[in-house]
mmCIF file of C-alpha atoms in Angstrom:
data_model
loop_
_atom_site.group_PDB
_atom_site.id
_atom_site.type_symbol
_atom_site.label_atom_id
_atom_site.label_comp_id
_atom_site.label_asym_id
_atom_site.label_seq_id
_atom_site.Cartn_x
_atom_site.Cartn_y
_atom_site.Cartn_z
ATOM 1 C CA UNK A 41 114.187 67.472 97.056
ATOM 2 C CA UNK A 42 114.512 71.079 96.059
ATOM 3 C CA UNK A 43 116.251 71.644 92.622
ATOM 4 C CA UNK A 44 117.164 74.986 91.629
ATOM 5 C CA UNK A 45 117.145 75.370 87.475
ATOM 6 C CA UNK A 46 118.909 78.277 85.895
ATOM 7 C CA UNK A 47 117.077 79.421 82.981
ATOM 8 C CA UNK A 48 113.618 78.869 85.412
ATOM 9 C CA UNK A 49 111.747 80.094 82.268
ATOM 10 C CA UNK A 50 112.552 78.444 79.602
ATOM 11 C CA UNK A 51 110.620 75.386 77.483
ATOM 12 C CA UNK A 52 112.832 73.042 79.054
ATOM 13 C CA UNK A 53 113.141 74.355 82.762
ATOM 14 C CA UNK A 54 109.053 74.620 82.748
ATOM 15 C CA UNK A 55 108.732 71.104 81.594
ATOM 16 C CA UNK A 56 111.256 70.423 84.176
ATOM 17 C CA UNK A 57 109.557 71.956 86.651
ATOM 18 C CA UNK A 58 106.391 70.265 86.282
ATOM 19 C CA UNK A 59 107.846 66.984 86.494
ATOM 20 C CA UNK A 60 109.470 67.875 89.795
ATOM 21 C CA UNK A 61 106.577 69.735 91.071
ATOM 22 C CA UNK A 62 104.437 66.347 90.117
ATOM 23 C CA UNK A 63 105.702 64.484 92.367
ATOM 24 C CA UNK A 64 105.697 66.500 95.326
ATOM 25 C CA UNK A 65 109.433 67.907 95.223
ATOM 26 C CA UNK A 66 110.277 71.626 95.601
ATOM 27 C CA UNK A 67 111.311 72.834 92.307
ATOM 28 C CA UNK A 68 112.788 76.721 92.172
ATOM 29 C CA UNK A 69 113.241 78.703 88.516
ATOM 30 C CA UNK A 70 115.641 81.899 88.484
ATOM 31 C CA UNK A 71 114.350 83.868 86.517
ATOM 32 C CA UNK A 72 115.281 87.554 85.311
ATOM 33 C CA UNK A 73 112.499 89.037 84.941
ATOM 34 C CA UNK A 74 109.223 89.272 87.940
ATOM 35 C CA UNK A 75 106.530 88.880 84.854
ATOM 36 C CA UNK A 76 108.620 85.648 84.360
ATOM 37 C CA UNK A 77 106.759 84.742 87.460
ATOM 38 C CA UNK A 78 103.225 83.907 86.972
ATOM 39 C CA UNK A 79 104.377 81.081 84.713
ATOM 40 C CA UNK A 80 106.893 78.965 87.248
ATOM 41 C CA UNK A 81 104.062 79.188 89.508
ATOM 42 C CA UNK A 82 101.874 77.756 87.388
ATOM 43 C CA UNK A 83 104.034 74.843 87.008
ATOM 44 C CA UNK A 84 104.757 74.570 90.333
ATOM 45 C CA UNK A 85 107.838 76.478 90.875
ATOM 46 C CA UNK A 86 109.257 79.010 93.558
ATOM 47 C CA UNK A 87 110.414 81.739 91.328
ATOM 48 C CA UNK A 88 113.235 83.150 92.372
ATOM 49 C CA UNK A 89 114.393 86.653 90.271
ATOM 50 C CA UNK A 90 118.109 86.890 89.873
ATOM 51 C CA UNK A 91 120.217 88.155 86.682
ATOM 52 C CA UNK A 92 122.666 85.626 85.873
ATOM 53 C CA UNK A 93 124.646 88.523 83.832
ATOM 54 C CA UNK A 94 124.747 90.874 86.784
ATOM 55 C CA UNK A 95 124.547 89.123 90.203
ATOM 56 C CA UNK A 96 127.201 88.660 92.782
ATOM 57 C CA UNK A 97 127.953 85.459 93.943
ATOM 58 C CA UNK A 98 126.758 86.200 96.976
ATOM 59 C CA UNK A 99 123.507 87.282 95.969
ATOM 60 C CA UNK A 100 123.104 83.732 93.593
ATOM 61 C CA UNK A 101 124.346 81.703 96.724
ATOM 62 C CA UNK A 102 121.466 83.098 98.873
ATOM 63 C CA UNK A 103 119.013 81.191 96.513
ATOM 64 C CA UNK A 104 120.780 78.024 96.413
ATOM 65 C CA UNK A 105 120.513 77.592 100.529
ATOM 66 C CA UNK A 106 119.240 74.085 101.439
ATOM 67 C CA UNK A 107 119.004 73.237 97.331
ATOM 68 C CA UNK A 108 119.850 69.795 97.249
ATOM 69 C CA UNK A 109 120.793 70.032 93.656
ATOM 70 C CA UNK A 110 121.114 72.911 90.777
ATOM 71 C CA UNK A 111 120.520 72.638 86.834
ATOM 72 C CA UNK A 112 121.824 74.935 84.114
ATOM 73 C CA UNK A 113 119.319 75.664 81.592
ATOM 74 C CA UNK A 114 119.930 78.989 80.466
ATOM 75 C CA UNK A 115 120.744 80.615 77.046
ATOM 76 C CA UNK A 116 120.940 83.466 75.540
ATOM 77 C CA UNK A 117 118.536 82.282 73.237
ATOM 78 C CA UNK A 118 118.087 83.060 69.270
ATOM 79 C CA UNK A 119 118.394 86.303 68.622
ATOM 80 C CA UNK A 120 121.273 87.532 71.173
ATOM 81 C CA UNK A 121 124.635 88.437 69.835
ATOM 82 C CA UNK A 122 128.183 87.070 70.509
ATOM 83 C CA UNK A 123 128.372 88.803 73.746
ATOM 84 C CA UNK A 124 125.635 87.429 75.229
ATOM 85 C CA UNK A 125 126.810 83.822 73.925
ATOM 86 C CA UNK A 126 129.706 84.393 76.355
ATOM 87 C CA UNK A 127 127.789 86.300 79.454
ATOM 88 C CA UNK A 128 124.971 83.813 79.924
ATOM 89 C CA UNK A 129 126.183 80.218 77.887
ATOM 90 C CA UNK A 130 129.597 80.686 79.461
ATOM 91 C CA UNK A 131 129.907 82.966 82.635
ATOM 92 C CA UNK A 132 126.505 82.250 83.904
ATOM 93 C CA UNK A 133 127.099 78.892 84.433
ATOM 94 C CA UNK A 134 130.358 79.241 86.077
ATOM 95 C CA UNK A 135 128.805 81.415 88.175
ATOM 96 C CA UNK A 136 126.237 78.834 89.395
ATOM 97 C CA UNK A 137 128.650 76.646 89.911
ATOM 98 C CA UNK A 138 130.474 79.091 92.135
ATOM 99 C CA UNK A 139 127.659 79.864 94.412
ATOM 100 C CA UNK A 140 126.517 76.315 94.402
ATOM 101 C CA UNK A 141 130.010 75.381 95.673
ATOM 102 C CA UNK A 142 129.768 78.281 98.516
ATOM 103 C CA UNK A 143 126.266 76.700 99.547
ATOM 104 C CA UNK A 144 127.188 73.763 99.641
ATOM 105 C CA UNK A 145 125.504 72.316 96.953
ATOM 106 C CA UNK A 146 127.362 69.217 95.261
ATOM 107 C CA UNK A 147 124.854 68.252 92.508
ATOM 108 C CA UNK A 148 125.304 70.007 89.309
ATOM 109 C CA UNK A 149 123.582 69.046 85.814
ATOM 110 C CA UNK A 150 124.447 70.698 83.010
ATOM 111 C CA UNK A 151 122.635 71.027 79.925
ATOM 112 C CA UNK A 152 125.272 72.094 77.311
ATOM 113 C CA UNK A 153 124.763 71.108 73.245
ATOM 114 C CA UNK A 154 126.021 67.814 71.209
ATOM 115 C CA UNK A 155 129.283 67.443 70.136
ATOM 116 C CA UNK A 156 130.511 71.373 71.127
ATOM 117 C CA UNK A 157 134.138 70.671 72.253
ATOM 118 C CA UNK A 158 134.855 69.911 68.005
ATOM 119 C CA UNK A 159 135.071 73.189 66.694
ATOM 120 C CA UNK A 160 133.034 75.199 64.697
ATOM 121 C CA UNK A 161 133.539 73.712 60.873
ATOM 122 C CA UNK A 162 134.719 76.384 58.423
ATOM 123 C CA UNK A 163 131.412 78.528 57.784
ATOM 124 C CA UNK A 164 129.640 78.350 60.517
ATOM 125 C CA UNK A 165 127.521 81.208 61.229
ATOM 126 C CA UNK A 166 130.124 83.570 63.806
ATOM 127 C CA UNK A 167 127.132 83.872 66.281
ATOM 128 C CA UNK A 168 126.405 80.420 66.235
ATOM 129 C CA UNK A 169 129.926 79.414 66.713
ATOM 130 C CA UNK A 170 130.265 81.752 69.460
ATOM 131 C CA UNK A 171 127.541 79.532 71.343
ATOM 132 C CA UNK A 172 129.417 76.309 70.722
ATOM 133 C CA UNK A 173 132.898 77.953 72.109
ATOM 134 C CA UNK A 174 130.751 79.041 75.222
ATOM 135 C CA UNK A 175 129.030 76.378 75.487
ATOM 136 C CA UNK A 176 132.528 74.228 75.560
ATOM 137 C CA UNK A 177 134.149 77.037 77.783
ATOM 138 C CA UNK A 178 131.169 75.898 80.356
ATOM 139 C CA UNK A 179 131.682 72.630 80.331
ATOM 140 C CA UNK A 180 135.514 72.507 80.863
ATOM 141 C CA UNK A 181 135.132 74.728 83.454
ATOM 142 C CA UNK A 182 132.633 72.557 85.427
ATOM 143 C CA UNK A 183 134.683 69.148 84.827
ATOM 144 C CA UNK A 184 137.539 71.057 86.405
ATOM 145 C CA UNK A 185 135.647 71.350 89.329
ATOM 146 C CA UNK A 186 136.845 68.863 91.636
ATOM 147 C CA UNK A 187 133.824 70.164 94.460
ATOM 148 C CA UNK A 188 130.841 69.349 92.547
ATOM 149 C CA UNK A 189 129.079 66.231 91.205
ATOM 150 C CA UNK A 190 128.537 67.483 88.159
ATOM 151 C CA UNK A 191 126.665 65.714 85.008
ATOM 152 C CA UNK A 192 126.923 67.471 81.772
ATOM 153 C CA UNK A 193 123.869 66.768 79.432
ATOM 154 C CA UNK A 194 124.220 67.358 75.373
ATOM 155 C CA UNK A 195 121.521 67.580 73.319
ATOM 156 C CA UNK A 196 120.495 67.086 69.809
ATOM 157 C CA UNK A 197 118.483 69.580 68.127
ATOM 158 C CA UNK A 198 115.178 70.292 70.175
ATOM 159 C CA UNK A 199 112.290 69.637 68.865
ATOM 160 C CA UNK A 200 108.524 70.896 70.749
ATOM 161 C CA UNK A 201 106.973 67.597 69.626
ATOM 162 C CA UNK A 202 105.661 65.298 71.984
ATOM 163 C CA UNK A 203 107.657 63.560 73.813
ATOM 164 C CA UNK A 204 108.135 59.543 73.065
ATOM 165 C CA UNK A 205 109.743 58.139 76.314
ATOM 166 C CA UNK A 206 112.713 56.564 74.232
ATOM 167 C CA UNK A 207 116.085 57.889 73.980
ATOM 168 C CA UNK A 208 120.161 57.213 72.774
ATOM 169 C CA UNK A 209 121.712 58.298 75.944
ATOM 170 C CA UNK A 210 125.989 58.184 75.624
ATOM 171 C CA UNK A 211 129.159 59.641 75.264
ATOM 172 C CA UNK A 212 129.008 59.208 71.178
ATOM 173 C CA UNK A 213 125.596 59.484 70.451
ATOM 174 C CA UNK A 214 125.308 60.534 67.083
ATOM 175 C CA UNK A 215 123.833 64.169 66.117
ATOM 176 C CA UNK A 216 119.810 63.955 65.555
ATOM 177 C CA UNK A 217 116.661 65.597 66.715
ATOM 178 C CA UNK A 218 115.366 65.580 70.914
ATOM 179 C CA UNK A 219 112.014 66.269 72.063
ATOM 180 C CA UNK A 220 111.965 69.049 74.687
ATOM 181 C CA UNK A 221 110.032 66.601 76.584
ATOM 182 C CA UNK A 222 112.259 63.993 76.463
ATOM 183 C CA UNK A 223 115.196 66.403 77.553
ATOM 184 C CA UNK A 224 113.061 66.966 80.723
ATOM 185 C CA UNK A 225 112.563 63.103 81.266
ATOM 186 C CA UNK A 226 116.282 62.590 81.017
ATOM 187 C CA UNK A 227 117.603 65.545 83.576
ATOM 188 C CA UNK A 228 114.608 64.094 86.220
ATOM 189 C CA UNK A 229 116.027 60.766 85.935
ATOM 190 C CA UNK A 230 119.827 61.957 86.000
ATOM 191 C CA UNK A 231 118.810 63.956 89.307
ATOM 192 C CA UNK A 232 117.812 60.650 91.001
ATOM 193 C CA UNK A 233 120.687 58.646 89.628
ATOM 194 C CA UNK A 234 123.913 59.771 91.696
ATOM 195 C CA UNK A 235 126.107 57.763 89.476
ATOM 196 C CA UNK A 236 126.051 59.634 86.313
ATOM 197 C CA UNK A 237 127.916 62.429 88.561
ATOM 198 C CA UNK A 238 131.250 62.645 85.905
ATOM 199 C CA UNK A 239 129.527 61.605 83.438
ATOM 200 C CA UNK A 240 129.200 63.782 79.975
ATOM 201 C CA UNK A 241 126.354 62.128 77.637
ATOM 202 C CA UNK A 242 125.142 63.258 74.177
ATOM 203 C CA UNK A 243 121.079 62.665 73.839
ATOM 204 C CA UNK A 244 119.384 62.237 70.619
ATOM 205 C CA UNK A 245 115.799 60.428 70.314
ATOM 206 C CA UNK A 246 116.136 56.464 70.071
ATOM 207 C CA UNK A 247 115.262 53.340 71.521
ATOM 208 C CA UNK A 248 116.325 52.946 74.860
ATOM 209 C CA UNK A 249 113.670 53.779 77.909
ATOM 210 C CA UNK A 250 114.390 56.638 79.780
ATOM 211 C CA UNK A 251 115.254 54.849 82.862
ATOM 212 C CA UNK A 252 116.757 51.783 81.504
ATOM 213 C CA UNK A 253 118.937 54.764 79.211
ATOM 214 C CA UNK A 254 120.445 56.297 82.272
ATOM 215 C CA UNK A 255 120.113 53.156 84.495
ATOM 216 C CA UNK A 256 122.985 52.233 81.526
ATOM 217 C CA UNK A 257 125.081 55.101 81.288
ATOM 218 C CA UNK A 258 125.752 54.942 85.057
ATOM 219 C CA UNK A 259 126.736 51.286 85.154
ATOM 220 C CA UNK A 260 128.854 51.796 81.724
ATOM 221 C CA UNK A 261 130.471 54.902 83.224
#
């Protein structure tokens, strides 16, 4: 299977691409920059240098020929202002889901942020609210889209510890920490499980296998 991640470069897409690459599918990272490089080959991945901020749909839909499925895990990442909340959280990922829908890609996951279609509470940091409205923007957009089997992924806050195999995987899982690892583990298995397509799932560390996790959210639907 070749899988195309958004966001090639980041902790989540590398771990992600390792997995993939592990078991002898074709992973591909876009990345934005060509140092970015040196480290999605080292775990396994075709890089494939494309600014989400500035490329054409045609230029994106080029890389996603013969992709059998795409994943959005790209951010503007701590740091970035407002406007970057909206260019890359928000318009990036509509525009991977418009070139994946002109290649012919159907498979779309996701990975947005728990609970981000409540609104910001009174307080909030602007920046950090401006993420959350983006991040929401994205994911109405792709549910609209009637073309895609789409899976939208939310969650908690990440942690780098190792990962522990065992998950809360639902609609109303409630806010708590996620191993980067575990995130990883969760968008591998959602890739192989076709019937989470609709689907939008908060994920928090718990209980549950992995497998058995999304095994369950695709039969509960």
């Amino acid at each position: 299977m070749r899988t195309v991640i958004a966001g090639g470069h980041g902790k989540i897409a590398q771990r992600l691409e390792r997995l993939l690459a592990a078991r002898g599918d074709r992973p591909a990272g876009l990345i934005r920059k060509p140092e970015q490089a040196t480290a999605l080959l080292a775990a396994g991945a075709e890089p494939l240098v494309c600014d989400l901020e500035s490329a054409p749909v045609a230029e994106l839909t080029k890389h996603l020929e013969g992709a059998d499925a795409v994943v959005f895990a790209a951010g503007a990442g701590p740091g970035s202002g407002a406007d970057r909340k909206e260019t890359v959280d928000r318009a990036a990922a509509a525009l991977l889901a418009d070139a994946a829908e002109a290649a012919g890609v159907r498979r779309y996951v996701m990975v947005s942020a728990i609970n981000v279609d409540e609104e910001p509470p009174p307080g909030t940091d602007p920046v950090f609210a401006a993420y959350l409205r983006a991040k929401a923007a994205a994911d109405a957009d792709l549910r609209a889209r009637t073309a895609l089997e789409w899976t939208i992924l939310r969650p908690g806050m990440l942690t780098d510890a190792p990962g522990t195999g065992l998950v809360d995987l639902s609609p109303d899982a409630p806010r708590g920490e996620i191993t980067r690892d575990d995130v990883a583990a969760v968008l591998l298995a959602l890739l192989d499980t076709p019937a989470t397509a609709g689907l939008t799932l908060n994920l928090v560390n718990g209980s549950t296998a992995v497998d058995a996790a999304v095994t369950r959210a695709a039969t509960a639907g």
